[in-house]
Coordinates of C-alpha atoms in Angstrom, one line a residue:
M1 CA -4.9 -7.9 -27.3
P2 CA -6.3 -10.7 -24.9
S3 CA -5.9 -14.2 -26.3
S4 CA -9.6 -14.6 -25.6
I5 CA -12.6 -12.7 -24.3
P6 CA -14.8 -14.6 -21.8
P7 CA -18.7 -14.8 -22.0
L8 CA -20.9 -12.2 -20.0
P9 CA -22.8 -13.6 -17.8
D10 CA -26.8 -13.6 -17.5
L11 CA -26.8 -13.2 -21.5
I12 CA -27.9 -15.5 -24.1
R13 CA -24.9 -17.1 -26.1
Y14 CA -24.8 -18.3 -29.8
T15 CA -22.1 -20.0 -31.1
S16 CA -22.3 -19.1 -34.4
W17 CA -23.1 -16.3 -36.7
D18 CA -26.4 -18.4 -38.3
Q19 CA -27.7 -18.7 -35.0
V20 CA -27.8 -14.9 -34.1
P21 CA -31.5 -13.6 -35.1
D22 CA -32.2 -10.5 -37.4
G23 CA -32.1 -7.0 -35.3
L24 CA -29.0 -8.2 -33.6
L25 CA -25.3 -6.6 -34.6
T26 CA -21.9 -6.3 -32.9
K27 CA -20.5 -2.5 -32.7
T28 CA -18.2 -3.3 -35.5
Q29 CA -21.0 -4.3 -37.5
L30 CA -23.3 -1.1 -36.5
S31 CA -20.2 0.9 -36.5
E32 CA -19.6 -0.3 -40.5
Q33 CA -23.5 1.2 -41.0
G34 CA -22.6 4.5 -39.6
R35 CA -24.3 3.8 -36.3
K36 CA -23.8 3.0 -32.9
P37 CA -25.7 1.7 -29.8
G38 CA -28.0 4.4 -28.4
P39 CA -27.5 5.8 -25.0
G40 CA -27.4 3.8 -21.9
A41 CA -28.0 0.5 -24.5
A42 CA -26.6 -3.0 -22.8
P43 CA -26.2 -5.8 -25.1
V44 CA -28.9 -8.5 -25.4
G45 CA -27.0 -11.4 -26.3
Q46 CA -23.5 -12.6 -27.2
V47 CA -22.0 -14.4 -30.3
L48 CA -18.8 -16.9 -30.0
Y49 CA -16.5 -16.0 -33.0
H50 CA -12.6 -17.1 -33.3
G51 CA -13.7 -20.3 -31.3
N52 CA -12.7 -19.1 -27.7
S53 CA -14.0 -15.1 -27.6
Y54 CA -17.2 -13.7 -27.2
A55 CA -18.9 -10.4 -29.2
P56 CA -21.5 -8.4 -27.3
L57 CA -24.6 -8.1 -29.6
Y58 CA -27.0 -4.8 -29.5
E59 CA -30.3 -4.0 -31.1
T60 CA -30.5 -2.3 -34.2
A61 CA -33.7 -1.0 -33.3
A62 CA -32.1 0.9 -30.4
A63 CA -29.0 2.2 -32.3
V64 CA -28.5 6.0 -33.5
P65 CA -26.2 7.6 -36.1
K66 CA -22.5 8.1 -35.5
R67 CA -21.6 12.0 -35.0
R68 CA -19.9 13.4 -38.1
V69 CA -16.9 14.8 -37.6
S70 CA -16.9 18.4 -38.8
P71 CA -15.0 20.3 -41.3
A72 CA -12.9 22.0 -38.5
Q73 CA -12.5 19.1 -36.6
R74 CA -11.3 16.7 -39.8
A75 CA -8.6 20.1 -40.3
A76 CA -7.3 19.7 -36.5
L77 CA -7.1 15.8 -37.1
D78 CA -5.4 16.5 -40.2
R79 CA -3.1 19.1 -38.7
A80 CA -2.1 17.0 -35.7
R81 CA -1.3 13.7 -38.2
A82 CA 1.2 15.8 -40.4
L83 CA 2.8 16.8 -37.1
Q84 CA 4.0 13.1 -36.6
Y85 CA 5.9 13.3 -39.7
R86 CA 7.8 16.8 -38.8
C87 CA 10.9 17.2 -36.2
R88 CA 9.7 19.3 -33.7
R89 CA 13.5 20.7 -33.5
C90 CA 14.6 21.0 -36.5
G91 CA 11.5 21.2 -38.8
F92 CA 12.4 18.0 -41.2
L93 CA 9.6 16.5 -42.8
G94 CA 10.1 12.8 -43.0
E95 CA 8.1 10.2 -44.7
E96 CA 7.5 8.0 -42.1
L97 CA 6.2 8.5 -38.5
L98 CA 8.7 9.8 -36.0
G99 CA 7.2 8.4 -33.2
K100 CA 7.6 9.3 -29.2
G101 CA 8.9 12.9 -29.1
R102 CA 8.7 13.8 -32.6
Y103 CA 12.4 14.2 -33.2
C104 CA 14.5 13.1 -35.9
D105 CA 17.5 10.8 -36.2
P106 CA 19.4 13.3 -36.6
C107 CA 18.2 15.5 -33.9
R108 CA 18.1 12.9 -31.7
Y109 CA 21.7 12.4 -32.0
A110 CA 22.6 15.7 -31.2
M111 CA 20.6 15.4 -28.2
T112 CA 21.4 12.5 -26.8
L113 CA 25.3 13.6 -27.0
W114 CA 24.2 16.7 -25.4
E115 CA 22.3 15.4 -22.7
Q116 CA 26.0 13.4 -21.7
H117 CA 27.5 16.8 -22.2
D118 CA 25.1 18.6 -19.9
Q119 CA 25.5 15.6 -17.3
A120 CA 29.1 16.0 -17.4
Q121 CA 29.3 19.6 -16.5
A122 CA 26.7 18.8 -13.5
L123 CA 29.0 15.9 -12.1
A124 CA 32.2 18.5 -12.5
R125 CA 30.0 20.8 -10.7
E126 CA 29.1 18.5 -8.1
L127 CA 32.9 17.4 -7.9
V128 CA 34.4 20.7 -7.4
A129 CA 31.6 21.8 -4.3
D130 CA 32.2 18.8 -2.5
P131 CA 35.1 18.9 -0.6
A132 CA 35.5 15.5 0.2
A133 CA 36.4 15.1 -3.6
V134 CA 39.8 13.6 -4.4
L135 CA 41.7 12.7 -7.4
L136 CA 44.0 9.5 -7.0
V137 CA 46.9 9.6 -9.2
V138 CA 49.3 6.7 -9.4
N139 CA 52.6 5.3 -11.6
V140 CA 53.7 2.1 -10.5
E141 CA 55.4 0.5 -14.3
P142 CA 57.6 -1.5 -13.1
D143 CA 60.1 -0.4 -16.2
T144 CA 59.9 3.3 -15.3
L145 CA 62.6 4.9 -13.2
P146 CA 62.4 4.8 -9.7
A147 CA 61.3 8.6 -9.4
A148 CA 58.5 7.9 -11.8
Q149 CA 56.9 5.3 -9.5
G150 CA 54.3 7.5 -7.2
V151 CA 51.1 7.8 -6.2
A152 CA 49.6 11.3 -5.4
V153 CA 46.2 12.4 -3.9
V154 CA 45.1 16.0 -4.9
A155 CA 41.6 17.6 -3.6
V156 CA 39.4 18.7 -6.6
R157 CA 37.9 21.7 -4.7
D158 CA 41.4 23.8 -4.0
R159 CA 43.6 21.5 -6.0
Q160 CA 45.8 21.1 -3.1
V161 CA 48.0 18.1 -3.4
L162 CA 47.1 16.3 0.1
Y163 CA 49.6 13.5 -0.3
A164 CA 52.6 12.6 -2.8
A165 CA 55.0 10.1 -2.0
P166 CA 57.2 7.1 -4.2
A167 CA 54.6 4.2 -4.7
G168 CA 57.9 1.6 -3.6
E169 CA 58.1 -1.9 -5.4
H170 CA 55.4 -4.6 -4.7
G171 CA 55.3 -6.4 -1.3
T172 CA 58.0 -4.1 0.4
P173 CA 57.3 -2.5 3.6
E174 CA 57.5 0.9 1.4
R175 CA 54.3 -0.1 -0.7
G176 CA 52.5 -1.0 2.7
A177 CA 53.2 2.1 4.0
V178 CA 51.7 3.8 0.9
L179 CA 48.6 1.7 0.9
D180 CA 47.9 2.1 4.9
H181 CA 48.4 5.7 4.5
L182 CA 45.6 6.0 1.6
D183 CA 43.4 3.6 3.6
A184 CA 43.1 6.4 6.7
L185 CA 43.5 9.6 3.9
L186 CA 40.6 8.3 1.5
A187 CA 38.5 6.7 4.2
D188 CA 34.8 8.3 3.6
R189 CA 36.3 10.5 0.6
R190 CA 34.7 10.4 -3.0
V191 CA 37.9 9.1 -5.2
V192 CA 38.1 10.2 -8.9
E193 CA 40.4 8.3 -10.6
E194 CA 42.4 9.4 -14.1
P195 CA 42.1 6.7 -16.7
D196 CA 38.7 4.6 -17.6
F197 CA 39.1 2.7 -21.1
M198 CA 42.5 4.7 -22.0
G199 CA 45.5 2.6 -20.8
P200 CA 47.6 2.4 -19.5
Y201 CA 47.4 -0.5 -16.9
S202 CA 50.0 1.6 -14.6
R203 CA 47.6 4.6 -14.3
Y204 CA 45.2 2.5 -12.6
P205 CA 44.9 2.5 -8.4
Q206 CA 44.5 -1.1 -8.2
A207 CA 47.9 -1.4 -9.8
L208 CA 49.2 -0.7 -6.4
L209 CA 47.8 -4.0 -5.4
R210 CA 49.1 -5.9 -8.0
L211 CA 52.4 -7.8 -8.7
P212 CA 54.0 -6.5 -11.5
R213 CA 53.5 -7.4 -14.8
S214 CA 50.4 -9.6 -13.9
G215 CA 48.0 -7.6 -16.0
P216 CA 45.1 -5.5 -14.5
V217 CA 43.4 -6.3 -11.6
A218 CA 39.8 -7.6 -11.7
S219 CA 36.9 -4.8 -11.5
G220 CA 35.4 -4.9 -7.8
R221 CA 35.7 -3.7 -4.4
D222 CA 38.7 -4.5 -2.6
P223 CA 37.7 -5.3 0.9
L224 CA 40.8 -4.0 2.6
H225 CA 41.5 -1.2 0.2
P226 CA 38.1 -0.2 -1.1
W227 CA 39.6 3.2 -3.1
A228 CA 41.3 1.1 -5.7
A229 CA 38.3 -0.4 -6.7
H230 CA 37.4 0.6 -10.9
H231 CA 35.3 3.3 -10.6
S232 CA 34.0 3.9 -14.2
Q233 CA 30.3 3.2 -13.4
A234 CA 29.5 4.0 -9.4
N235 CA 32.0 7.0 -9.8
A236 CA 33.2 8.5 -13.3
S237 CA 36.8 9.3 -13.9
V238 CA 38.3 12.3 -15.3
T239 CA 38.5 10.3 -18.6
R240 CA 35.0 10.0 -18.9
I241 CA 33.5 13.1 -17.6
W242 CA 35.4 15.1 -20.0
A243 CA 34.7 12.5 -23.1
G244 CA 31.4 13.2 -22.4
W245 CA 32.0 17.3 -22.1
F246 CA 34.0 17.0 -25.3
G247 CA 31.6 15.4 -27.6
W248 CA 33.8 13.1 -29.5
T249 CA 32.6 10.2 -31.5
D250 CA 34.1 7.6 -33.3
R251 CA 31.3 7.0 -35.9
H252 CA 28.5 9.9 -37.0
S253 CA 25.6 6.9 -35.8
S254 CA 27.2 6.5 -32.2
T255 CA 25.2 8.4 -29.4
T256 CA 28.0 7.4 -26.8
A257 CA 30.8 10.2 -26.0
C258 CA 34.3 8.6 -25.6
A259 CA 37.9 9.5 -25.5
P260 CA 39.8 9.6 -28.7
W261 CA 41.6 6.6 -29.2
E262 CA 44.8 8.2 -31.4
W263 CA 45.8 11.2 -29.5
S264 CA 46.9 14.1 -31.9
G265 CA 47.6 17.7 -32.2
D266 CA 44.1 18.2 -33.4
I267 CA 42.4 16.7 -30.2
P268 CA 45.3 17.5 -27.5
M269 CA 44.6 15.8 -24.2
P270 CA 43.2 18.2 -21.7
W271 CA 45.4 17.3 -18.8
S272 CA 49.3 16.5 -18.5
R273 CA 50.5 13.2 -18.3
S274 CA 53.9 13.1 -16.9
L275 CA 56.3 11.7 -14.5
D276 CA 55.3 14.0 -12.0
V277 CA 51.9 12.2 -11.0
A278 CA 51.0 15.5 -8.3
A279 CA 51.2 18.3 -11.2
D280 CA 49.1 15.7 -13.3
G281 CA 46.4 15.6 -10.4
R282 CA 46.4 19.4 -10.1
A283 CA 46.2 19.4 -14.1
M284 CA 43.3 17.0 -13.8
A285 CA 41.7 19.2 -10.7
A286 CA 42.1 22.4 -13.1
L287 CA 40.2 20.6 -15.8
L288 CA 37.4 19.7 -13.9
H289 CA 37.0 23.6 -12.9
R290 CA 36.9 24.3 -16.7
I291 CA 34.1 21.8 -17.1
A292 CA 32.3 23.2 -14.2
D293 CA 32.7 27.0 -15.4
G294 CA 31.9 25.9 -19.1
T295 CA 35.1 27.3 -20.3
E296 CA 36.8 23.9 -21.3
P297 CA 36.6 23.7 -25.2
V298 CA 34.3 21.0 -27.2
W299 CA 35.1 19.3 -30.0
E300 CA 34.7 21.2 -32.9
R301 CA 32.5 18.6 -34.9
A302 CA 30.5 18.2 -31.5
A303 CA 26.6 17.2 -33.0
W304 CA 25.0 19.8 -31.2
T305 CA 27.2 22.6 -32.8
V306 CA 27.2 21.3 -36.0
D307 CA 23.5 20.3 -36.6
G308 CA 22.8 24.3 -36.7
H309 CA 19.6 24.0 -34.2
G310 CA 21.8 24.4 -31.0
V311 CA 20.7 22.8 -27.8
P312 CA 17.5 20.9 -27.4
A313 CA 14.4 22.1 -27.5

């Protein structure tokens, strides 16, 4: 709504309602009488109101009755108005307007999580079909056994191990050789990493670049080692893909699927996490294949499976 309505050119201006002669009314005043300006009727004057706006005035003699709404039209309008309170997906009849889309909150919640589930499968299929997509798995925790400090690159499509080697200690020629090999091997490849918001830090690729016990490296692309950047937004990790597919949430009102914080027998980890990073990489690649095929289980309480209405309409 504009803050002011400027006057129309070449029309008489009345600066108060007392100055308006009989026989001139605004559209609103005519509507209150059940009338409207006649066909092709043009305003013959204008009156100032609210101190900064002008309302056009029309001759009452040229006004015509407004068209009445027929009973059939009134019934159709009533039905359309009633639909604004009924969920188009489950039929729930609420007391307030449902707004755009006409979905109740439970259905909107279930549909949002379903969309994440569907997008996760689409991304998994994209990765499985991409010959350049690889999984990068690392373990460089200083306190683990030397044999456990390793790095592996596994092709997503055929689950073949392209590279596996001990990571070496930070700052040593062995670690430098690993970084050089990864720079050459991962150039122009789509790199998928294991962790996202679930630790430990030793599983993050950028851990290869940090000093022991120095904590996680800040997010951002390293100009010398771009594959070591945190890719959770630009290129989803295995954790995020599986979380979207699995459909677990930490509270009923949440519409963001995430990985459970506490792993238990009820929600087992769907890939291995062991001292053998190559085996873990192959397990993650197999998980992506199951998601792409639609055979990977979902959470038994996933919203779209328990609301009783299936997938979105």
